[in-house]
Coordinates of C-alpha atoms and ligand atoms in Angstrom, one line a residue:
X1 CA -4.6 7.4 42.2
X2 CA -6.5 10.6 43.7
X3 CA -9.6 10.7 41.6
X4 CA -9.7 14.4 42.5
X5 CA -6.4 14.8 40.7
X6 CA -6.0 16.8 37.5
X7 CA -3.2 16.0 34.8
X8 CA -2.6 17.2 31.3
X9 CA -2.3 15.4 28.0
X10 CA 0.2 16.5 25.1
X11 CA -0.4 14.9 21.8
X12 CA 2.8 14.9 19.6
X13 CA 1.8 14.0 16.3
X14 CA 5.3 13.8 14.4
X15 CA 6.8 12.6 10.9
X16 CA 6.8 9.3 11.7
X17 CA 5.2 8.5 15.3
X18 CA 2.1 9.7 17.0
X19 CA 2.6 9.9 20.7
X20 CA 0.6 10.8 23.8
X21 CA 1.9 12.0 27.1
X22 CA 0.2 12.5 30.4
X23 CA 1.8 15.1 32.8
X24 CA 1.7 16.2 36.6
X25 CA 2.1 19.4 37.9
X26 CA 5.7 19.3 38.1
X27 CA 5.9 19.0 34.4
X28 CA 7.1 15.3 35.1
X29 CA 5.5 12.2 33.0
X30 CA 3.0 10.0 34.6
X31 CA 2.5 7.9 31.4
X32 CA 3.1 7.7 27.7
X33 CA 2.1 5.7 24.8
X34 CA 4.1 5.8 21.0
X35 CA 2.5 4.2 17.6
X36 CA 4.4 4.3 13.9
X37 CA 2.8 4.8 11.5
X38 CA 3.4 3.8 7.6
X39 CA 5.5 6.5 5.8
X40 CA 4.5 6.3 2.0
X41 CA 6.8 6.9 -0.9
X42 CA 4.6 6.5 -4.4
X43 CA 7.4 7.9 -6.6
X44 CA 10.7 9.7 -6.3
X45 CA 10.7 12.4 -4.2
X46 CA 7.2 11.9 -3.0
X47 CA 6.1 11.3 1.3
X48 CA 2.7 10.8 1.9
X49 CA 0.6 9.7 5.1
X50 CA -2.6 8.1 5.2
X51 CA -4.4 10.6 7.3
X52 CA -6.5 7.9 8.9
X53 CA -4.0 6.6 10.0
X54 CA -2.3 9.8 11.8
X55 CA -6.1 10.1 13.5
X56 CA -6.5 6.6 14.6
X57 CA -2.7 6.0 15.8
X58 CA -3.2 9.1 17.9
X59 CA -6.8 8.6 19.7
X60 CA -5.2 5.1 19.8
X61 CA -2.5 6.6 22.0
X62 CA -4.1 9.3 23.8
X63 CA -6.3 6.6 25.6
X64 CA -3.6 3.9 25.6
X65 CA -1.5 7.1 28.0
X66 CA -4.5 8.0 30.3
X67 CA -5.1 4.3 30.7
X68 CA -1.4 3.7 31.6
X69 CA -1.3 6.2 34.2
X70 CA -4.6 4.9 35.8
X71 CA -6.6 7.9 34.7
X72 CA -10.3 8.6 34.0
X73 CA -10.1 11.3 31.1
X74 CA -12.1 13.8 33.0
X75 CA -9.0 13.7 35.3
X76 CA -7.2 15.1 32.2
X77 CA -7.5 19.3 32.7
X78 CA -6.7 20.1 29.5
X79 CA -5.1 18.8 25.5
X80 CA -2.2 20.1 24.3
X81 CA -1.5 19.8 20.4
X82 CA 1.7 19.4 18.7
X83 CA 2.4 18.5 15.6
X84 CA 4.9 17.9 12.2
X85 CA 3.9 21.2 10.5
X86 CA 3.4 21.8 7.2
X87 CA 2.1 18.8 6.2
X88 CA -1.2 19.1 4.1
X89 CA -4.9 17.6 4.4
X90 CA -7.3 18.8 2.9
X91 CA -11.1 16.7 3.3
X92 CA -14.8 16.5 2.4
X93 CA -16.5 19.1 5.1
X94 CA -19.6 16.8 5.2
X95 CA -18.0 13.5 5.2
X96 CA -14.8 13.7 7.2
X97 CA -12.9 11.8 4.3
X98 CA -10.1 13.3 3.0
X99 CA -9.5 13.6 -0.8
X100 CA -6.3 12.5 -0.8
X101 CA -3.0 11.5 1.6
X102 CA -1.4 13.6 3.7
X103 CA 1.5 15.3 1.6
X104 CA 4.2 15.7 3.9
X105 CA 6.4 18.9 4.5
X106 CA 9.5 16.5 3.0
X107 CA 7.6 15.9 -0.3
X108 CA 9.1 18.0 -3.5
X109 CA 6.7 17.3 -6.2
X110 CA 5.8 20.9 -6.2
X111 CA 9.1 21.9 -6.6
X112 CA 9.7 22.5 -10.4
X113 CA 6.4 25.0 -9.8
X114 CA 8.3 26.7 -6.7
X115 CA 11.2 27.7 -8.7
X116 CA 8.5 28.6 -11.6
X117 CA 7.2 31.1 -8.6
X118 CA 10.9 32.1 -8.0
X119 CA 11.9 33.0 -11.7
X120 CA 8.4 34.9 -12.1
X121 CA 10.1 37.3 -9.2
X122 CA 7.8 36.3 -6.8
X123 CA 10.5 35.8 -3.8
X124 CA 10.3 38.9 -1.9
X125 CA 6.8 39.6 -1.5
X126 CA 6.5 36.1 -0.5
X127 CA 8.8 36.4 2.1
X128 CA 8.1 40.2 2.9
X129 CA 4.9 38.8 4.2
X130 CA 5.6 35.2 5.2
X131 CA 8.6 35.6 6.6
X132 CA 9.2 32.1 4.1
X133 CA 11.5 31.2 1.2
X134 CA 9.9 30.0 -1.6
X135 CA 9.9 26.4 -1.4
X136 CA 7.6 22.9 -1.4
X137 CA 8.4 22.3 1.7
X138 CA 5.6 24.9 2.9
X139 CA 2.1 23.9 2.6
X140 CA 0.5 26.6 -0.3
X141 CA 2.2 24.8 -3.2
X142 CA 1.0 21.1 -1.5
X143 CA -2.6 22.3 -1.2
X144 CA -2.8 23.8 -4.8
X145 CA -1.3 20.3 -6.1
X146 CA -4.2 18.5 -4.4
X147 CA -7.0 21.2 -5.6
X148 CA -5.5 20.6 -9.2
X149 CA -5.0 17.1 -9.1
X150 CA -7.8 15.3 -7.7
X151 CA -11.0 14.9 -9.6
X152 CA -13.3 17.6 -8.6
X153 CA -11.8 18.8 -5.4
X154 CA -11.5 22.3 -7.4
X155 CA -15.2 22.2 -7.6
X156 CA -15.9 20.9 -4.4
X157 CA -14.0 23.7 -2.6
X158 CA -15.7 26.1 -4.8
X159 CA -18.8 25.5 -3.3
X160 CA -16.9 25.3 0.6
X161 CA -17.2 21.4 0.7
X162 CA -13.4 21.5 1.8
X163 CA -11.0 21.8 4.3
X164 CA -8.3 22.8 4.7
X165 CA -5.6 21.8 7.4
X166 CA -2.3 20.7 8.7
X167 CA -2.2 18.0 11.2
X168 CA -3.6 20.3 14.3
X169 CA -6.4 21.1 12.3
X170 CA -7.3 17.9 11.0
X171 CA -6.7 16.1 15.1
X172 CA -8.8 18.9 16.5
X173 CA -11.6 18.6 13.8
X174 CA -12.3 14.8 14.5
X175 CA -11.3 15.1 18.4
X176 CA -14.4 17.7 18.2
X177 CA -16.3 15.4 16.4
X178 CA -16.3 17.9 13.1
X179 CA -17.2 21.0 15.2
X180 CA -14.3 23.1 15.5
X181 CA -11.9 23.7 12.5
X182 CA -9.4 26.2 13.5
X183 CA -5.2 26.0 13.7
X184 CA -3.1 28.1 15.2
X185 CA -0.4 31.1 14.8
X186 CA 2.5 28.4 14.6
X187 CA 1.1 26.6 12.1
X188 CA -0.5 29.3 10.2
X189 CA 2.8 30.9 9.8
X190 CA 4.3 27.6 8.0
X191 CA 1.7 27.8 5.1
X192 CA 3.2 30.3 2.8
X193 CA -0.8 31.8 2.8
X194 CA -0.7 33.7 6.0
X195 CA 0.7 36.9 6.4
X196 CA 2.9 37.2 9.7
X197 CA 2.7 41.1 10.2
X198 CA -1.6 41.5 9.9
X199 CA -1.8 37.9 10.9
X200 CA -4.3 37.5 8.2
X201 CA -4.5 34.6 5.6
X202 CA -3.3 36.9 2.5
X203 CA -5.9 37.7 -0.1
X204 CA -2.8 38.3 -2.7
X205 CA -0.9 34.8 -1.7
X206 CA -4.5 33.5 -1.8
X207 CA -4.6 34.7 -5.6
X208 CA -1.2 33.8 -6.5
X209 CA -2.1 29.9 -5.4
X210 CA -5.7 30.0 -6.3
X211 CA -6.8 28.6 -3.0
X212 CA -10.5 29.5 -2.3
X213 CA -10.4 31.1 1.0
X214 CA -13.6 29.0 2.5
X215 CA -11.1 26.1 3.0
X216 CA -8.6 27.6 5.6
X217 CA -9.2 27.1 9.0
X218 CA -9.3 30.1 11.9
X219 CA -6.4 31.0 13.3
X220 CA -6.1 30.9 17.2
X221 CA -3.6 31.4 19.4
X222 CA -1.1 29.2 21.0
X223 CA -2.5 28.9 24.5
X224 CA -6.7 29.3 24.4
X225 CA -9.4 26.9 24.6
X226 CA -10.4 26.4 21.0
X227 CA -13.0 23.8 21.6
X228 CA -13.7 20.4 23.6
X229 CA -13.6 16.7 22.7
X230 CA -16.4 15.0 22.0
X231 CA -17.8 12.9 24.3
X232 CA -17.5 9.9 22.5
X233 CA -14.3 10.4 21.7
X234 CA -12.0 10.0 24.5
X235 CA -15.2 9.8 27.1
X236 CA -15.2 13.1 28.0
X237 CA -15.5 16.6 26.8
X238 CA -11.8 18.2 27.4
X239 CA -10.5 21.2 26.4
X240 CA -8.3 21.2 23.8
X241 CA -6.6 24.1 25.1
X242 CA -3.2 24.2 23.3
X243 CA -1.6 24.3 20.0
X244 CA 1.6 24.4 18.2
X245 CA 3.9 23.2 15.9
X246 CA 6.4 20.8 17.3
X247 CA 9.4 23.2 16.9
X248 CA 7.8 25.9 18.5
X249 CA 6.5 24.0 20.9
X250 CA 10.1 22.7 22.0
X251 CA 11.4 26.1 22.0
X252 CA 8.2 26.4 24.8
X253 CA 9.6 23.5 26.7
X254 CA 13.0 24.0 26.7
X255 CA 11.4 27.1 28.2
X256 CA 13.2 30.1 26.1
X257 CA 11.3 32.5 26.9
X258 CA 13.5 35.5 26.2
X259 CA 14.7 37.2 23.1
X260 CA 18.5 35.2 21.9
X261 CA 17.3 32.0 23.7
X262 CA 17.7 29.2 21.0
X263 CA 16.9 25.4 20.7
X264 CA 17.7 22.7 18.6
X265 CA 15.2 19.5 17.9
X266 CA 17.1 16.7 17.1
X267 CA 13.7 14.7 15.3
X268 CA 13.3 13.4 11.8
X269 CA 15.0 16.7 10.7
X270 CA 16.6 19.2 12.4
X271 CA 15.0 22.8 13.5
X272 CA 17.4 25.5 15.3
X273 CA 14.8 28.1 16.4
X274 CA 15.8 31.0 18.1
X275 CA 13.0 33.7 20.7
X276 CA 13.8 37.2 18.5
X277 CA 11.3 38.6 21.0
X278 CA 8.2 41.0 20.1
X279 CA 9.3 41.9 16.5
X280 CA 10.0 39.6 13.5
X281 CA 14.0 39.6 12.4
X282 CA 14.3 39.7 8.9
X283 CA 17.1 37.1 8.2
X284 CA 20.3 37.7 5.5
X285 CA 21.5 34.2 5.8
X286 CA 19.2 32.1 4.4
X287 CA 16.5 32.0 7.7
X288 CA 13.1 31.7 7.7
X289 CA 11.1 34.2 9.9
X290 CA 8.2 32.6 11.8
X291 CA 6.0 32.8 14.9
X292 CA 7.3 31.7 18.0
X293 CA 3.8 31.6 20.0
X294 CA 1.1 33.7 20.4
X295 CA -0.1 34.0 24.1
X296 CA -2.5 36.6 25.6
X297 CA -2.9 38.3 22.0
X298 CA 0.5 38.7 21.4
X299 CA 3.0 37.4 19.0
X300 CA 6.1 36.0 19.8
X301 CA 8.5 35.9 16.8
X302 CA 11.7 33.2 15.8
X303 CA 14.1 32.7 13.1
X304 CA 14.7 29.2 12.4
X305 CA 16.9 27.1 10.3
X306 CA 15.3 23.8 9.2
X307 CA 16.9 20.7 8.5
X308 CA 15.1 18.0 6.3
X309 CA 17.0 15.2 7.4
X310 CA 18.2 14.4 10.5
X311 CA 17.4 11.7 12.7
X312 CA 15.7 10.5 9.1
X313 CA 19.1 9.8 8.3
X314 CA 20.2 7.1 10.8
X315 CA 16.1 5.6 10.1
X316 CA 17.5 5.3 6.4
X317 CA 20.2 3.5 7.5
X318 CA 17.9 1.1 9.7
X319 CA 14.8 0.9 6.7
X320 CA 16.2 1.7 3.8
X321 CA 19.9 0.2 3.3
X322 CA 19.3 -1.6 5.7
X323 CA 22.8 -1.5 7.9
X324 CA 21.3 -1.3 11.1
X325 CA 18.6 -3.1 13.2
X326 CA 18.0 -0.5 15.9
X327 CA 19.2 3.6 15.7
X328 CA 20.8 2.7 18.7
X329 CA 23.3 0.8 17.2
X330 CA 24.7 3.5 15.3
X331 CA 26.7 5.2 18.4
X332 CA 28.7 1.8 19.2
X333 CA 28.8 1.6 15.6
X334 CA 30.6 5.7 15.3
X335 CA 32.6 4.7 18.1
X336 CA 34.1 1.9 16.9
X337 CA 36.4 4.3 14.6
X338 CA 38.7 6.9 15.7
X339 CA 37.8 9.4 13.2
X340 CA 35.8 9.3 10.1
X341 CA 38.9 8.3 8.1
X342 CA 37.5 10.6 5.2
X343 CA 33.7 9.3 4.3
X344 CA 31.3 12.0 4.7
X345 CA 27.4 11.6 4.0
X346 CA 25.1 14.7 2.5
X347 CA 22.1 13.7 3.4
X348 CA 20.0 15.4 0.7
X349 CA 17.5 13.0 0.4
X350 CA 14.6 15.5 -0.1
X351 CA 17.2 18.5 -0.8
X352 CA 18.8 21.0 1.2
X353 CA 17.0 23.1 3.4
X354 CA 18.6 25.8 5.7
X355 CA 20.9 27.4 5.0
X356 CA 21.0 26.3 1.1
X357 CA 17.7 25.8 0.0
X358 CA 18.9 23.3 -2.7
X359 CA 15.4 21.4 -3.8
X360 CA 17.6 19.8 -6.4
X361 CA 20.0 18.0 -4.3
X362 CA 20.4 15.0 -4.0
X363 CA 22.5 12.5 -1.4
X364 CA 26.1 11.5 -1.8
X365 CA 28.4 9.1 0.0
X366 CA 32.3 10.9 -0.6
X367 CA 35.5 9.2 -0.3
X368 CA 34.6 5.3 0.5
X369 CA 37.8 3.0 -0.1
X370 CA 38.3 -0.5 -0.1
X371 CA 37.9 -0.2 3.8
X372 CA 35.0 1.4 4.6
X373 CA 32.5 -0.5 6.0
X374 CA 28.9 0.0 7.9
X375 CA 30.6 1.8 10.6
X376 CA 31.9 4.5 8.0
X377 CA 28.8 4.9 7.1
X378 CA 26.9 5.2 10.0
X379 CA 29.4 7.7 11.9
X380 CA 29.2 9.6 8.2
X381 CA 25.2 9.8 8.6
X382 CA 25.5 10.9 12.6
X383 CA 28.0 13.5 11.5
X384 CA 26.3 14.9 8.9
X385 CA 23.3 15.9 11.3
X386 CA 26.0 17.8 13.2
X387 CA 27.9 19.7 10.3
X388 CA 24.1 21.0 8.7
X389 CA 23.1 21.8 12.3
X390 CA 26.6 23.8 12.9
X391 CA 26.0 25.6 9.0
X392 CA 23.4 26.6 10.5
X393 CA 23.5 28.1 13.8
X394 CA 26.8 29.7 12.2
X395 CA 24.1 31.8 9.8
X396 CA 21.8 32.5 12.8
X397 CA 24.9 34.2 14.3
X398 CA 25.4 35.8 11.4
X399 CA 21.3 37.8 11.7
X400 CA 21.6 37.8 15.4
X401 CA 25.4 39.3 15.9
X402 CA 25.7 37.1 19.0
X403 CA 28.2 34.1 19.4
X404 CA 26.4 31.4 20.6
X405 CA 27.7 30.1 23.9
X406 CA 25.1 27.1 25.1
X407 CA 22.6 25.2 22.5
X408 CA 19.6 23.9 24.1
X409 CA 18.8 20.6 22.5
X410 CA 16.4 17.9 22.9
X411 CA 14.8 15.3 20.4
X412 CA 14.9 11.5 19.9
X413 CA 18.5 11.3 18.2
X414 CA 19.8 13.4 21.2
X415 CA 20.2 9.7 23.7
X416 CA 23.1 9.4 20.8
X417 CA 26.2 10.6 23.4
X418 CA 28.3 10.0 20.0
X419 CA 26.8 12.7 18.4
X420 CA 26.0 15.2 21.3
X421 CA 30.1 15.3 21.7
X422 CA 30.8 15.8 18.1
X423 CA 28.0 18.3 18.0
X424 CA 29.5 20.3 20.9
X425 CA 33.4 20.0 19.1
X426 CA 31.9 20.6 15.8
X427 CA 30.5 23.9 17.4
X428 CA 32.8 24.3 19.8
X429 CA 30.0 26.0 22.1
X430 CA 28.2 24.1 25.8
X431 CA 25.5 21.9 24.7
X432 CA 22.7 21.1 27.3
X433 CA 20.3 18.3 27.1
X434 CA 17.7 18.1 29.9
X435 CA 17.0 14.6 31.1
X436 CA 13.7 15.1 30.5
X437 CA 13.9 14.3 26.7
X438 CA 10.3 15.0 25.7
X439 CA 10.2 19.0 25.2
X440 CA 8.0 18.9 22.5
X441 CA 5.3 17.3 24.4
X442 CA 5.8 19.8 27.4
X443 CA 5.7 22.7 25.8
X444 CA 2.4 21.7 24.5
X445 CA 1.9 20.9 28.0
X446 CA 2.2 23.8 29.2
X447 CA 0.4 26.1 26.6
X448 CA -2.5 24.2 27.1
X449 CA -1.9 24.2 31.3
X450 CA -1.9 28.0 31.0
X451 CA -5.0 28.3 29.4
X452 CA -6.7 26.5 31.7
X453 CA -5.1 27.8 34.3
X454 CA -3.3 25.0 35.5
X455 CA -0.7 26.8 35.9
X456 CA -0.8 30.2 36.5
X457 CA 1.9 31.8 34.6
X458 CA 5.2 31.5 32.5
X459 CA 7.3 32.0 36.2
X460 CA 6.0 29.3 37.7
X461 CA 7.1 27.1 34.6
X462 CA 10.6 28.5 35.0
X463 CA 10.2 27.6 38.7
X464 CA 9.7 23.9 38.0
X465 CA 13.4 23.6 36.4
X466 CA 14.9 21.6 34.3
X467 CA 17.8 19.5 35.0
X468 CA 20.4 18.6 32.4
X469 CA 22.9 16.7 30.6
X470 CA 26.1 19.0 30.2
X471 CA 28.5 18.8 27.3
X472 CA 32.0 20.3 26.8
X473 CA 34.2 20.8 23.2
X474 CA 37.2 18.8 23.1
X475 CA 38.1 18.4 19.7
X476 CA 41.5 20.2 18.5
X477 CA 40.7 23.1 16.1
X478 CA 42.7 22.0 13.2
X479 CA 40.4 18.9 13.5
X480 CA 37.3 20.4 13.8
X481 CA 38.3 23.0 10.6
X482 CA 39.6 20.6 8.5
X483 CA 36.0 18.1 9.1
X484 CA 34.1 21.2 8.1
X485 CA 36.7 22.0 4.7
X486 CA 35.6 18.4 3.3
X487 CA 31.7 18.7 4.6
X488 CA 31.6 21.3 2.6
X489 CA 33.5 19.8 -0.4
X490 CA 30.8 17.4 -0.2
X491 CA 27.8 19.7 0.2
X492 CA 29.0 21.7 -3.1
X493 CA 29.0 18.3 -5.3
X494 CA 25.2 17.3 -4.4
X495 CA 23.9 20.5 -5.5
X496 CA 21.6 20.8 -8.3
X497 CA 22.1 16.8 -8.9
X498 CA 18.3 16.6 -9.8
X499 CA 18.2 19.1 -12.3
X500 CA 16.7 17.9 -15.6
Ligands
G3P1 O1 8.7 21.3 9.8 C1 8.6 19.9 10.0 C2 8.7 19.5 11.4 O2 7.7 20.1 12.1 C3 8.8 18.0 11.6 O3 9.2 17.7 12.8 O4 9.9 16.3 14.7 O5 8.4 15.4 12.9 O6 10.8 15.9 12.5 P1 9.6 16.2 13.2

């Protein structure tokens, strides 16, 4: 390996893996490295990470990566930060040691308070200014639970002993060895605190949560060099130069760039995110209005429709009942029946997100006989990620006015060919997957490679292309219609199951 030869390094930090990639110029991988990490479920409804271990699993993998592809790190030009958003830390500004796990965006402990928030009338000026829909899936209601509910972290904010951050925030503040404590627009805009039009945290949402200001991090943009590693760290003081939350970043790596382009992340959940250009779209179908990127001082904006469970679903299968030994095992598994014969999975296991915003549902098996078996139930689960993906792209044509003709997707469950062709007859549109599975990772890639100047702009991205699975709709229409009639049968009958 040329000494002389630069590469970048994305980290991904996700739900429930922490991976590193190292990448060429061509945007092609050199190396990569993956670590699990424990997901924690203290009571119903609960998810929690230990953020140790989100910090150690990924310095573990970002030298494991540079090691694999035969690297010294001051070969690596820049760090590009991705990251499951919304998920809250908040830690001792002195020590480093958080006060408490990482609550992640799936837990719903704060939801009984959300729809306190929602019958005080609080819905539209939160979204008027967060582009957000009231809900605990955003980080404001997490952070207030943790400022209320651990002995004397009110206090210790108080007197700015605390911060504040989601996972970018808390990787880049040990990766600088405590010196830089900043996020970005992304993830700024999935806090429910920060106001999307002034791009300031909001004094009133501040109020409304009784978060101290001194805890929140500065907010950056996407593609700027916020700081440097510290030398001990990865033995060698690299730019962090990148930052965004993992569905933005995949809507930076599947490269759509221009206003309409859309993207689907196929991860633990779901996340269709479509480029509405230089102005925010206000959604009437249930969408949340966030930031796309912010490059060169100025903001990019999306809608998106987020799905709590997706790939989540076939890893319940796999951890929790058990029916499977490998996610892979669910395609032959789907295949091995000609049709659903009637079982259908709603796979509310931490509620419904887009488009129903449910907190209160719960998840339901519907029409098991004598003969269903494992394979019902795993074609049920890898259907289910289709129908609530095709709900929603149907409300995002609803905001946009546009049909949708091709779906960009990319994400771990995406290798499933099963449900790639059901997802294309279910939507009846072209569904591209680029062989190059990993978008997340390159789009933080290539923020970072911008800011460093790697590469020079967004055309010469484009010029590196992307090659790509292509799939067709083949499905009848009566067939498709009458799977959607008793999806959403099913949906109807989990909602509000939680209600006390
Ligand atoms: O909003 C949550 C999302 O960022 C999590 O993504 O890929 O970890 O499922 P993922």
């Amino acid at each position: 390996m040329n000494q002389d030869k630069q590469y970048l390094l994305a980290l991904d930090q996700g739900t429930t893996s922490s991976r590193a990639i190292v990448f060429d110029r061509q945007g092609k991988i050199v190396a990569d490295a993956q670590r699990d990490f424990e997901q924690k479920f203290p009571k119903p409804g609960w998810v929690e990470h230990d953020p140790m271990e989100i910090w150690t699993s990924q310095a573990g993998v970002a030298t494991e990566a540079i090691m694999r592809a035969g690297l010294s790190a001051i070969q690596i030009a820049g760090i590009g930060i991705t990251n499951q958003r919304e998920t809250t830390i908040l830690w001792d500004r002195s020590t480093g040691e958080p006060l408490y796990n990482a609550i992640v965006w799936q837990d719903r402990r704060t939801s009984a308070y959300c729809n306190e928030l929602k019958e005080m009338g609080k819905s539209e000026m939160v979204r008027e200014k967060t582009g957000l829909i009231i809900d605990a899936y955003f980080s404001a209601t997490k952070i207030k639970w943790i400022l209320d509910n651990v002995a004397g972290a009110r206090d210790k904010a108080a007197s700015g002993e605390v911060c504040f951050g989601t996972v970018d925030s808390w990787l880049i503040w040990k990766l600088s060895n405590a010196d830089t404590h900043c996020t970005d627009s992304t993830n700024a805009s999935r806090t429910m605190l920060y106001n999307i039009h002034t791009e300031q945290w909001d004094q009133e949402l501040l109020e409304l949560f009784d978060i101290p200001v001194n805890i929140l991090p500065e907010v950056k943009s996407s593609s700027e060099v916020v700081g440097t590693t510290a030398g001990r760290i990865l033995s060698a003081r690299i730019p962090i130069a990148g930052i965004a939350g993992d569905q933005q970043a995949a809507l930076f790596g599947q490269l759509c760039m221009e206003k309409g382009m859309a993207k689907t992340t196929y991860g633990t959940g779901c996340f269709l995110v479509m480029n509405t250009g230089y102005k925010p779209v206000k959604s009437n179908n249930q969408l949340l209005t966030t930031i796309a990127w912010k490059i060169d001082g100025k903001l990019t904006y999306a809608l998106e429709g987020s799905v709590f469970i997706g790939g989540a679903a076939i890893q319940w299968l796999r951890d929790g009942i058990r029916i499977l030994n490998h996610a892979s095992e669910s395609e032959e598994m789907a295949t091995s029946l000609a049709s659903n014969e009637g079982v259908y999975f709603v796979p509310a296991l931490t509620g419904l997100g887009a488009p129903y915003w449910d907190q209160d549902a719960r998840g339901a098996f519907f029409g098991i006989t004598r003969g269903t078996n494992s394979a019902h139930f795993a074609r049920a689960a890898l259907e289910s990620i289709a129908y609530q993906v095709h709900d929603v792209l149907k409300a995002m044509e609803k905001d946009s006015g546009e049909p949708t003709r091709e779906l960009k997707v990319d994400g771990g469950a995406t290798a499933n060919n099963f449900l790639m062709q059901f997802q294309t007859d279910i939507l009846n549109c072209t569904v591209k997957r680029p062989l190059m599975r990993e978008t997340t990772a390159l789009g933080a890639a290539y923020l970072a490679g911008l800011a460093v100047g790697y590469w020079k702009d967004i055309d010469e991205l484009m010029s590196l292309g992307q090659e790509a699975d292509v799939f067709k709709p083949e499905m009848d229409a009566a067939a498709v219609e009458r799977n959607l009639q008793l999806w959403h049968r099913a949906i109807e009958r989990t909602r509000n199951w939680a209600v006390n």
